[in-house]
Amino acid sequence: LKKHLLLSLSLIILKLILFFLSIFIPGVLIEKLWLKSREPFLFKLALAIGIGAALITIELFSVFFVLKLSFNLIYFYLFLTAECALLLYLTFKNQLSFKFPALKFNLPKINLSATIILILILFQLVLLGFNALARPPIAYDNLTMWQYKAKILFYENRINFDPGAAAYLGGGGHINYPWGAPLLSYWLYANLGEFNDLAGNIINIIYYLAILITLYYFFKKYLSVPVSLFFVWLLTTMPLIFYHAYNGYADLILSYYLLLAFIFLFNWLEKEDIRRLIAAGIFFSCALFVNNDASVFAIAGLIIILIKLFLIDKKLTAAVKSGGLYLLAIALPLLPWLFLKI
C-alpha cells in the first residue's frame, strides 16, 4: 500500500512539473526573443509564467472555439514541442544566450531588518499553503464559472455549440465570460489526467508568488531592499488578496497581468522603448482574456500614452503611431476571442 501511495504521489508530482515546464519553457523563450531584458532571474521567471500561460490558453481557445476540435493531449504536446523548437532556433539564430544565476558560496551580508521581513513573508506563504491544501475552492464565482467551465470541458473534451444544451459554450454563469482562467485550469487537469479542483489551487498560488516577485523587483529599482520587502509584506497581509490566492478567483490572475502592463507602461514612460509599450499592450490583452473589467485599465493606458506624447511632448505623429501600436498589441492576441464575440 505504501509503495502504491508513493508511486501515485510521484506521478502527480511529475505531472505537475510537466504542467509547469509546459508554461515556463515557451514563456522564457518568448521573453528572450521579444524583450531581451537584463532583469534578475526571478523576475524573468515570474514574467515567463504569465507569457507561457497566456500562450497556452489562447492556443487552447483556438482549438476548442475556432477550429471546434476535440482535444488530444499528445497532439497538443507535439505542437507545443515544435513551437518551442522553433522559438529555440530563433533564439540561437539571433545569437541570444541563456545565463542562469551563478552559484555563490560566499556568505552574503545579513541585513537584520530585511531578514525579519522576509521571515514574515515566508510565514504568510506557509499559511497560504495550508489554506490551499485544506480544501478546494468554495467561492460561488469559482464554482459557477471558472471551475465549472473547466470541469465541463474536461469531461466533454469539446465545446458544446448547441444553444439548447445545458453545457452551451461551457455552461455555468456568464456564458460570454472570457476563457483565460478556465482554460488554464483545464490545462492543469488535462496534464493530471483527472479533474482535481484542490490541485487547481496551485495555479493561483503560482500567480500570487509571481505578483510578489514582480512587485519586489519593481520597488527594488527605486527603494532599498528592506523597504521593498516591507511593501511586499504589506501586500501579503491584505485579507482579500490572500483569500483570492487560495479560492480560485480569476481576479488574482487579472491583477498579475494588470501589474505587468502598468510596470511596462511605466518603463516606456521612462525610456520610450517601443518594445516596452508593445509589451504593456500585450499584457493588457492577456488581462482582457481573463476579465472584461480590464478594458477600463486598457483605456487608462491609452490615455496615459496620449497625454505623454500629445499634450506634454507635443508630438502628434508619435502619439498616433504609439497609440496605434498599443491598440494593435492589445487586439492581436485577442483575435480568436474577438472572432467568437463577433
Tab-separated table of C-alpha atoms in Angstrom:
chain	number	residue	atom	x	y	z
A	1	LEU	CA	0.000	0.000	0.000
A	2	LYS	CA	2.837	2.376	0.895
A	3	LYS	CA	4.593	1.665	-2.417
A	4	HIS	CA	1.345	2.298	-4.284
A	5	LEU	CA	0.811	5.631	-2.499
A	6	LEU	CA	4.424	6.625	-3.082
A	7	LEU	CA	4.136	5.784	-6.777
A	8	SER	CA	0.868	7.740	-7.110
A	9	LEU	CA	2.385	10.752	-5.364
A	10	SER	CA	5.470	10.586	-7.588
A	11	LEU	CA	3.314	10.502	-10.727
A	12	ILE	CA	1.293	13.512	-9.544
A	13	ILE	CA	4.485	15.463	-8.837
A	14	LEU	CA	5.897	14.571	-12.275
A	15	LYS	CA	2.672	15.676	-13.956
A	16	LEU	CA	2.721	18.970	-12.038
A	17	ILE	CA	6.336	19.528	-13.087
A	18	LEU	CA	5.354	18.850	-16.706
A	19	PHE	CA	2.478	21.346	-16.389
A	20	PHE	CA	4.867	23.965	-15.011
A	21	LEU	CA	7.506	23.344	-17.693
A	22	SER	CA	4.907	23.478	-20.487
A	23	ILE	CA	4.174	27.042	-19.394
A	24	PHE	CA	7.648	28.149	-18.356
A	25	ILE	CA	9.701	26.984	-21.377
A	26	PRO	CA	7.741	28.779	-24.148
A	27	GLY	CA	7.356	31.756	-21.819
A	28	VAL	CA	11.077	32.165	-21.207
A	29	LEU	CA	11.877	31.688	-24.917
A	30	ILE	CA	9.381	34.370	-25.947
A	31	GLU	CA	10.687	36.706	-23.252
A	32	LYS	CA	14.243	36.158	-24.510
A	33	LEU	CA	13.296	36.860	-28.135
A	34	TRP	CA	10.843	39.672	-27.531
A	35	LEU	CA	12.089	41.801	-24.651
A	36	LYS	CA	15.768	40.802	-24.481
A	37	SER	CA	15.743	42.220	-20.974
A	38	ARG	CA	18.530	42.055	-18.413
A	39	GLU	CA	16.230	41.658	-15.466
A	40	PRO	CA	17.039	39.359	-12.497
A	41	PHE	CA	16.378	35.650	-12.924
A	42	LEU	CA	13.401	35.506	-10.530
A	43	PHE	CA	11.693	38.403	-12.296
A	44	LYS	CA	12.188	36.643	-15.645
A	45	LEU	CA	10.710	33.513	-14.098
A	46	ALA	CA	7.624	35.431	-12.908
A	47	LEU	CA	7.340	37.048	-16.336
A	48	ALA	CA	7.756	33.770	-18.234
A	49	ILE	CA	4.941	32.113	-16.271
A	50	GLY	CA	2.469	34.784	-17.375
A	51	ILE	CA	3.612	34.772	-21.004
A	52	GLY	CA	3.550	30.979	-21.259
A	53	ALA	CA	0.138	30.665	-19.594
A	54	ALA	CA	-1.344	33.272	-21.941
A	55	LEU	CA	0.111	31.457	-24.963
A	56	ILE	CA	-1.272	28.074	-23.859
A	57	THR	CA	-4.765	29.402	-23.125
A	58	ILE	CA	-5.034	31.308	-26.419
A	59	GLU	CA	-3.931	28.208	-28.340
A	60	LEU	CA	-6.413	26.032	-26.438
A	61	PHE	CA	-9.140	28.569	-27.176
A	62	SER	CA	-8.289	28.364	-30.878
A	63	VAL	CA	-8.515	24.559	-30.775
A	64	PHE	CA	-11.876	24.479	-28.997
A	65	PHE	CA	-13.670	27.567	-30.298
A	66	VAL	CA	-12.150	28.491	-33.660
A	67	LEU	CA	-11.249	25.045	-35.063
A	68	LYS	CA	-14.015	23.371	-32.974
A	69	LEU	CA	-11.933	20.246	-32.388
A	70	SER	CA	-11.880	17.694	-29.614
A	71	PHE	CA	-8.720	17.872	-27.512
A	72	ASN	CA	-5.858	15.390	-27.768
A	73	LEU	CA	-3.090	15.879	-25.197
A	74	ILE	CA	-0.420	14.057	-27.219
A	75	TYR	CA	-1.075	16.032	-30.404
A	76	PHE	CA	-1.105	19.293	-28.450
A	77	TYR	CA	2.232	18.466	-26.826
A	78	LEU	CA	3.690	17.603	-30.236
A	79	PHE	CA	2.559	21.013	-31.480
A	80	LEU	CA	3.938	22.689	-28.344
A	81	THR	CA	7.276	20.887	-28.761
A	82	ALA	CA	7.549	22.023	-32.382
A	83	GLU	CA	6.668	25.562	-31.283
A	84	CYS	CA	9.368	25.556	-28.600
A	85	ALA	CA	11.900	24.130	-31.073
A	86	LEU	CA	11.139	26.991	-33.471
A	87	LEU	CA	11.479	29.558	-30.673
A	88	LEU	CA	14.767	27.977	-29.595
A	89	TYR	CA	16.051	28.074	-33.181
A	90	LEU	CA	15.138	31.751	-33.494
A	91	THR	CA	16.826	32.439	-30.162
A	92	PHE	CA	20.126	30.929	-31.265
A	93	LYS	CA	19.786	32.493	-34.726
A	94	ASN	CA	19.603	35.899	-33.044
A	95	GLN	CA	22.731	34.952	-31.048
A	96	LEU	CA	20.937	35.211	-27.724
A	97	SER	CA	22.434	33.197	-24.885
A	98	PHE	CA	20.858	31.808	-21.736
A	99	LYS	CA	22.501	32.745	-18.473
A	100	PHE	CA	21.422	31.009	-15.301
A	101	PRO	CA	22.134	32.576	-11.913
A	102	ALA	CA	25.668	31.860	-10.770
A	103	LEU	CA	26.125	29.814	-7.602
A	104	LYS	CA	27.749	31.861	-4.865
A	105	PHE	CA	29.341	30.060	-1.946
A	106	ASN	CA	30.445	33.150	-0.048
A	107	LEU	CA	28.097	34.152	2.745
A	108	PRO	CA	26.161	37.340	1.948
A	109	LYS	CA	25.962	40.245	4.357
A	110	ILE	CA	22.989	39.759	6.640
A	111	ASN	CA	20.597	42.692	6.887
A	112	LEU	CA	18.606	42.141	10.073
A	113	SER	CA	15.553	44.167	9.079
A	114	ALA	CA	15.351	42.559	5.619
A	115	THR	CA	15.740	39.083	7.172
A	116	ILE	CA	12.920	39.689	9.656
A	117	ILE	CA	10.578	40.946	6.929
A	118	LEU	CA	11.492	38.010	4.692
A	119	ILE	CA	10.647	35.588	7.523
A	120	LEU	CA	7.267	37.317	7.934
A	121	ILE	CA	6.608	36.941	4.199
A	122	LEU	CA	7.555	33.249	4.329
A	123	PHE	CA	5.208	32.805	7.293
A	124	GLN	CA	2.358	34.226	5.211
A	125	LEU	CA	3.248	31.871	2.364
A	126	VAL	CA	3.189	28.869	4.722
A	127	LEU	CA	-0.274	29.940	5.914
A	128	LEU	CA	-1.356	30.250	2.304
A	129	GLY	CA	-0.073	26.751	1.560
A	130	PHE	CA	-2.030	25.264	4.474
A	131	ASN	CA	-5.218	27.034	3.363
A	132	ALA	CA	-4.752	25.910	-0.233
A	133	LEU	CA	-4.235	22.254	0.746
A	134	ALA	CA	-7.029	22.222	3.328
A	135	ARG	CA	-9.928	22.287	0.883
A	136	PRO	CA	-10.841	23.031	-2.737
A	137	PRO	CA	-12.239	26.480	-3.622
A	138	ILE	CA	-15.761	27.108	-2.304
A	139	ALA	CA	-16.337	30.646	-3.611
A	140	TYR	CA	-19.576	30.999	-5.615
A	141	ASP	CA	-17.990	32.659	-8.653
A	142	ASN	CA	-15.372	29.951	-8.858
A	143	LEU	CA	-17.894	27.104	-8.594
A	144	THR	CA	-20.330	28.554	-11.148
A	145	MET	CA	-17.888	29.991	-13.685
A	146	TRP	CA	-14.159	29.263	-13.800
A	147	GLN	CA	-14.003	25.766	-12.304
A	148	TYR	CA	-17.418	24.814	-13.683
A	149	LYS	CA	-16.378	25.573	-17.263
A	150	ALA	CA	-13.061	23.776	-16.766
A	151	LYS	CA	-14.897	20.741	-15.349
A	152	ILE	CA	-17.424	20.567	-18.198
A	153	LEU	CA	-14.632	20.941	-20.740
A	154	PHE	CA	-12.529	18.237	-19.075
A	155	TYR	CA	-15.305	15.639	-19.134
A	156	GLU	CA	-16.791	16.521	-22.539
A	157	ASN	CA	-13.390	17.235	-24.158
A	158	ARG	CA	-15.003	19.744	-26.507
A	159	ILE	CA	-17.164	22.863	-26.529
A	160	ASN	CA	-20.903	22.387	-26.971
A	161	PHE	CA	-22.246	24.863	-29.535
A	162	ASP	CA	-25.882	23.790	-29.213
A	163	PRO	CA	-27.825	26.780	-27.736
A	164	GLY	CA	-30.383	24.398	-26.241
A	165	ALA	CA	-27.831	22.369	-24.279
A	166	ALA	CA	-27.043	22.962	-20.596
A	167	ALA	CA	-23.337	22.903	-21.457
A	168	TYR	CA	-23.700	25.502	-24.242
A	169	LEU	CA	-20.345	27.338	-24.523
A	170	GLY	CA	-19.175	25.658	-21.356
A	171	GLY	CA	-22.340	26.329	-19.363
A	172	GLY	CA	-22.347	27.880	-15.915
A	173	GLY	CA	-22.795	31.543	-15.129
A	174	HIS	CA	-21.804	34.279	-17.582
A	175	ILE	CA	-21.556	32.249	-20.796
A	176	ASN	CA	-19.767	35.106	-22.597
A	177	TYR	CA	-17.131	35.496	-19.859
A	178	PRO	CA	-13.509	35.357	-21.119
A	179	TRP	CA	-11.917	31.908	-21.087
A	180	GLY	CA	-8.403	32.670	-19.824
A	181	ALA	CA	-8.848	31.280	-16.295
A	182	PRO	CA	-10.999	28.213	-17.136
A	183	LEU	CA	-8.660	27.106	-19.929
A	184	LEU	CA	-5.603	27.358	-17.678
A	185	SER	CA	-7.385	25.187	-15.084
A	186	TYR	CA	-8.359	22.776	-17.855
A	187	TRP	CA	-4.732	22.564	-18.991
A	188	LEU	CA	-3.723	21.572	-15.456
A	189	TYR	CA	-6.419	18.877	-15.261
A	190	ALA	CA	-5.528	17.589	-18.741
A	191	ASN	CA	-1.941	17.121	-17.558
A	192	LEU	CA	-3.036	15.447	-14.317
A	193	GLY	CA	-5.468	13.199	-16.171
A	194	GLU	CA	-8.230	13.925	-13.668
A	195	PHE	CA	-10.427	16.780	-12.505
A	196	ASN	CA	-8.938	17.822	-9.165
A	197	ASP	CA	-10.113	21.248	-8.040
A	198	LEU	CA	-7.918	21.025	-4.933
A	199	ALA	CA	-4.882	20.858	-7.231
A	200	GLY	CA	-6.383	23.836	-9.076
A	201	ASN	CA	-5.371	25.997	-6.094
A	202	ILE	CA	-1.781	25.629	-7.329
A	203	ILE	CA	-2.497	27.981	-10.218
A	204	ASN	CA	-3.425	30.928	-8.025
A	205	ILE	CA	-0.527	30.242	-5.661
A	206	ILE	CA	1.849	30.466	-8.653
A	207	TYR	CA	0.315	33.779	-9.712
A	208	TYR	CA	0.419	35.043	-6.123
A	209	LEU	CA	4.142	34.309	-5.920
A	210	ALA	CA	4.665	35.910	-9.339
A	211	ILE	CA	2.952	39.098	-8.125
A	212	LEU	CA	5.163	39.251	-5.024
A	213	ILE	CA	8.346	38.714	-7.062
A	214	THR	CA	7.321	41.283	-9.676
A	215	LEU	CA	6.492	43.906	-7.064
A	216	TYR	CA	9.726	43.320	-5.174
A	217	TYR	CA	11.966	43.820	-8.195
A	218	PHE	CA	9.964	46.843	-9.315
A	219	PHE	CA	10.324	48.515	-5.911
A	220	LYS	CA	13.975	47.467	-5.654
A	221	LYS	CA	14.845	49.687	-8.629
A	222	TYR	CA	13.880	52.782	-6.623
A	223	LEU	CA	13.997	51.731	-2.952
A	224	SER	CA	16.260	49.792	-0.602
A	225	VAL	CA	15.904	46.033	-0.115
A	226	PRO	CA	14.259	46.257	3.356
A	227	VAL	CA	11.744	48.881	2.193
A	228	SER	CA	10.930	46.856	-0.939
A	229	LEU	CA	10.387	43.731	1.147
A	230	PHE	CA	8.250	45.732	3.570
A	231	PHE	CA	5.848	46.759	0.794
A	232	VAL	CA	5.705	43.162	-0.425
A	233	TRP	CA	4.925	42.017	3.114
A	234	LEU	CA	2.133	44.600	3.321
A	235	LEU	CA	0.582	43.041	0.228
A	236	THR	CA	0.718	39.563	1.769
A	237	THR	CA	-1.216	40.822	4.799
A	238	MET	CA	-4.152	42.156	2.771
A	239	PRO	CA	-7.050	39.772	3.540
A	240	LEU	CA	-8.826	39.964	0.172
A	241	ILE	CA	-5.728	39.218	-1.922
A	242	PHE	CA	-4.732	36.433	0.477
A	243	TYR	CA	-8.251	34.970	0.248
A	244	HIS	CA	-8.222	35.088	-3.550
A	245	ALA	CA	-4.898	33.242	-3.616
A	246	TYR	CA	-6.428	30.003	-2.325
A	247	ASN	CA	-10.034	30.331	-3.500
A	248	GLY	CA	-9.524	30.256	-7.236
A	249	TYR	CA	-10.714	33.770	-8.055
A	250	ALA	CA	-9.702	34.959	-11.524
A	251	ASP	CA	-9.200	38.447	-10.068
A	252	LEU	CA	-5.737	37.422	-8.860
A	253	ILE	CA	-4.687	36.399	-12.387
A	254	LEU	CA	-6.212	39.645	-13.659
A	255	SER	CA	-4.192	41.623	-11.089
A	256	TYR	CA	-0.976	39.929	-12.203
A	257	TYR	CA	-1.405	40.898	-15.848
A	258	LEU	CA	-2.524	44.433	-14.999
A	259	LEU	CA	0.501	44.842	-12.730
A	260	LEU	CA	2.854	43.798	-15.531
A	261	ALA	CA	1.033	46.010	-18.030
A	262	PHE	CA	1.404	49.133	-15.885
A	263	ILE	CA	5.028	48.309	-14.990
A	264	PHE	CA	5.969	48.070	-18.671
A	265	LEU	CA	3.956	51.191	-19.426
A	266	PHE	CA	5.880	52.965	-16.663
A	267	ASN	CA	9.156	51.690	-18.158
A	268	TRP	CA	8.094	53.073	-21.527
A	269	LEU	CA	7.434	56.477	-19.951
A	270	GLU	CA	10.989	56.410	-18.589
A	271	LYS	CA	12.870	55.140	-21.667
A	272	GLU	CA	10.362	55.367	-24.543
A	273	ASP	CA	11.396	51.882	-25.669
A	274	ILE	CA	8.738	50.773	-28.149
A	275	ARG	CA	9.147	47.134	-27.090
A	276	ARG	CA	8.047	48.093	-23.581
A	277	LEU	CA	4.972	49.838	-24.965
A	278	ILE	CA	4.025	46.794	-27.046
A	279	ALA	CA	4.628	44.581	-24.001
A	280	ALA	CA	2.233	46.745	-21.985
A	281	GLY	CA	-0.411	46.367	-24.683
A	282	ILE	CA	0.023	42.593	-24.828
A	283	PHE	CA	-0.305	42.252	-21.060
A	284	PHE	CA	-3.474	44.364	-21.137
A	285	SER	CA	-4.663	41.936	-23.821
A	286	CYS	CA	-3.889	38.988	-21.516
A	287	ALA	CA	-5.846	40.712	-18.741
A	288	LEU	CA	-8.831	41.164	-21.073
A	289	PHE	CA	-8.782	37.429	-21.801
A	290	VAL	CA	-9.225	36.858	-18.054
A	291	ASN	CA	-11.800	39.522	-17.190
A	292	ASN	CA	-13.708	42.126	-19.199
A	293	ASP	CA	-13.099	44.664	-16.418
A	294	ALA	CA	-9.548	45.061	-17.744
A	295	SER	CA	-10.952	47.221	-20.554
A	296	VAL	CA	-11.155	50.187	-18.150
A	297	PHE	CA	-7.441	49.879	-17.370
A	298	ALA	CA	-6.531	49.403	-21.036
A	299	ILE	CA	-8.320	52.675	-21.855
A	300	ALA	CA	-6.451	54.342	-18.988
A	301	GLY	CA	-3.193	53.121	-20.541
A	302	LEU	CA	-4.118	54.695	-23.885
A	303	ILE	CA	-4.948	57.985	-22.174
A	304	ILE	CA	-1.536	57.956	-20.459
A	305	ILE	CA	0.193	57.453	-23.836
A	306	LEU	CA	-1.731	60.296	-25.475
A	307	ILE	CA	-1.129	62.679	-22.554
A	308	LYS	CA	2.599	61.936	-22.622
A	309	LEU	CA	3.146	62.307	-26.373
A	310	PHE	CA	0.421	64.734	-27.447
A	311	LEU	CA	-0.155	67.087	-24.523
A	312	ILE	CA	3.304	67.070	-22.893
A	313	ASP	CA	5.744	66.353	-25.752
A	314	LYS	CA	3.525	67.976	-28.461
A	315	LYS	CA	4.250	65.107	-30.877
A	316	LEU	CA	1.057	64.378	-32.793
A	317	THR	CA	2.595	61.861	-35.209
A	318	ALA	CA	4.327	59.972	-32.403
A	319	ALA	CA	1.086	59.958	-30.390
A	320	VAL	CA	-0.869	58.450	-33.281
A	321	LYS	CA	1.855	55.908	-34.073
A	322	SER	CA	2.405	54.804	-30.468
A	323	GLY	CA	-1.313	54.758	-29.709
A	324	GLY	CA	-1.936	52.637	-32.797
A	325	LEU	CA	0.827	50.149	-31.920
A	326	TYR	CA	-0.520	49.925	-28.376
A	327	LEU	CA	-4.054	49.141	-29.592
A	328	LEU	CA	-2.696	46.650	-32.139
A	329	ALA	CA	-0.722	44.908	-29.388
A	330	ILE	CA	-3.951	44.582	-27.413
A	331	ALA	CA	-6.030	43.349	-30.357
A	332	LEU	CA	-3.722	40.765	-31.996
A	333	PRO	CA	-3.535	38.211	-29.123
A	334	LEU	CA	-7.303	38.572	-28.687
A	335	LEU	CA	-8.160	37.787	-32.321
A	336	PRO	CA	-9.524	34.284	-31.572
A	337	TRP	CA	-11.671	35.710	-28.747
A	338	LEU	CA	-12.808	38.648	-30.857
A	339	PHE	CA	-13.626	36.236	-33.686
A	340	LEU	CA	-16.022	34.357	-31.382
A	341	LYS	CA	-17.564	37.530	-29.936
A	342	ILE	CA	-18.332	38.866	-33.413
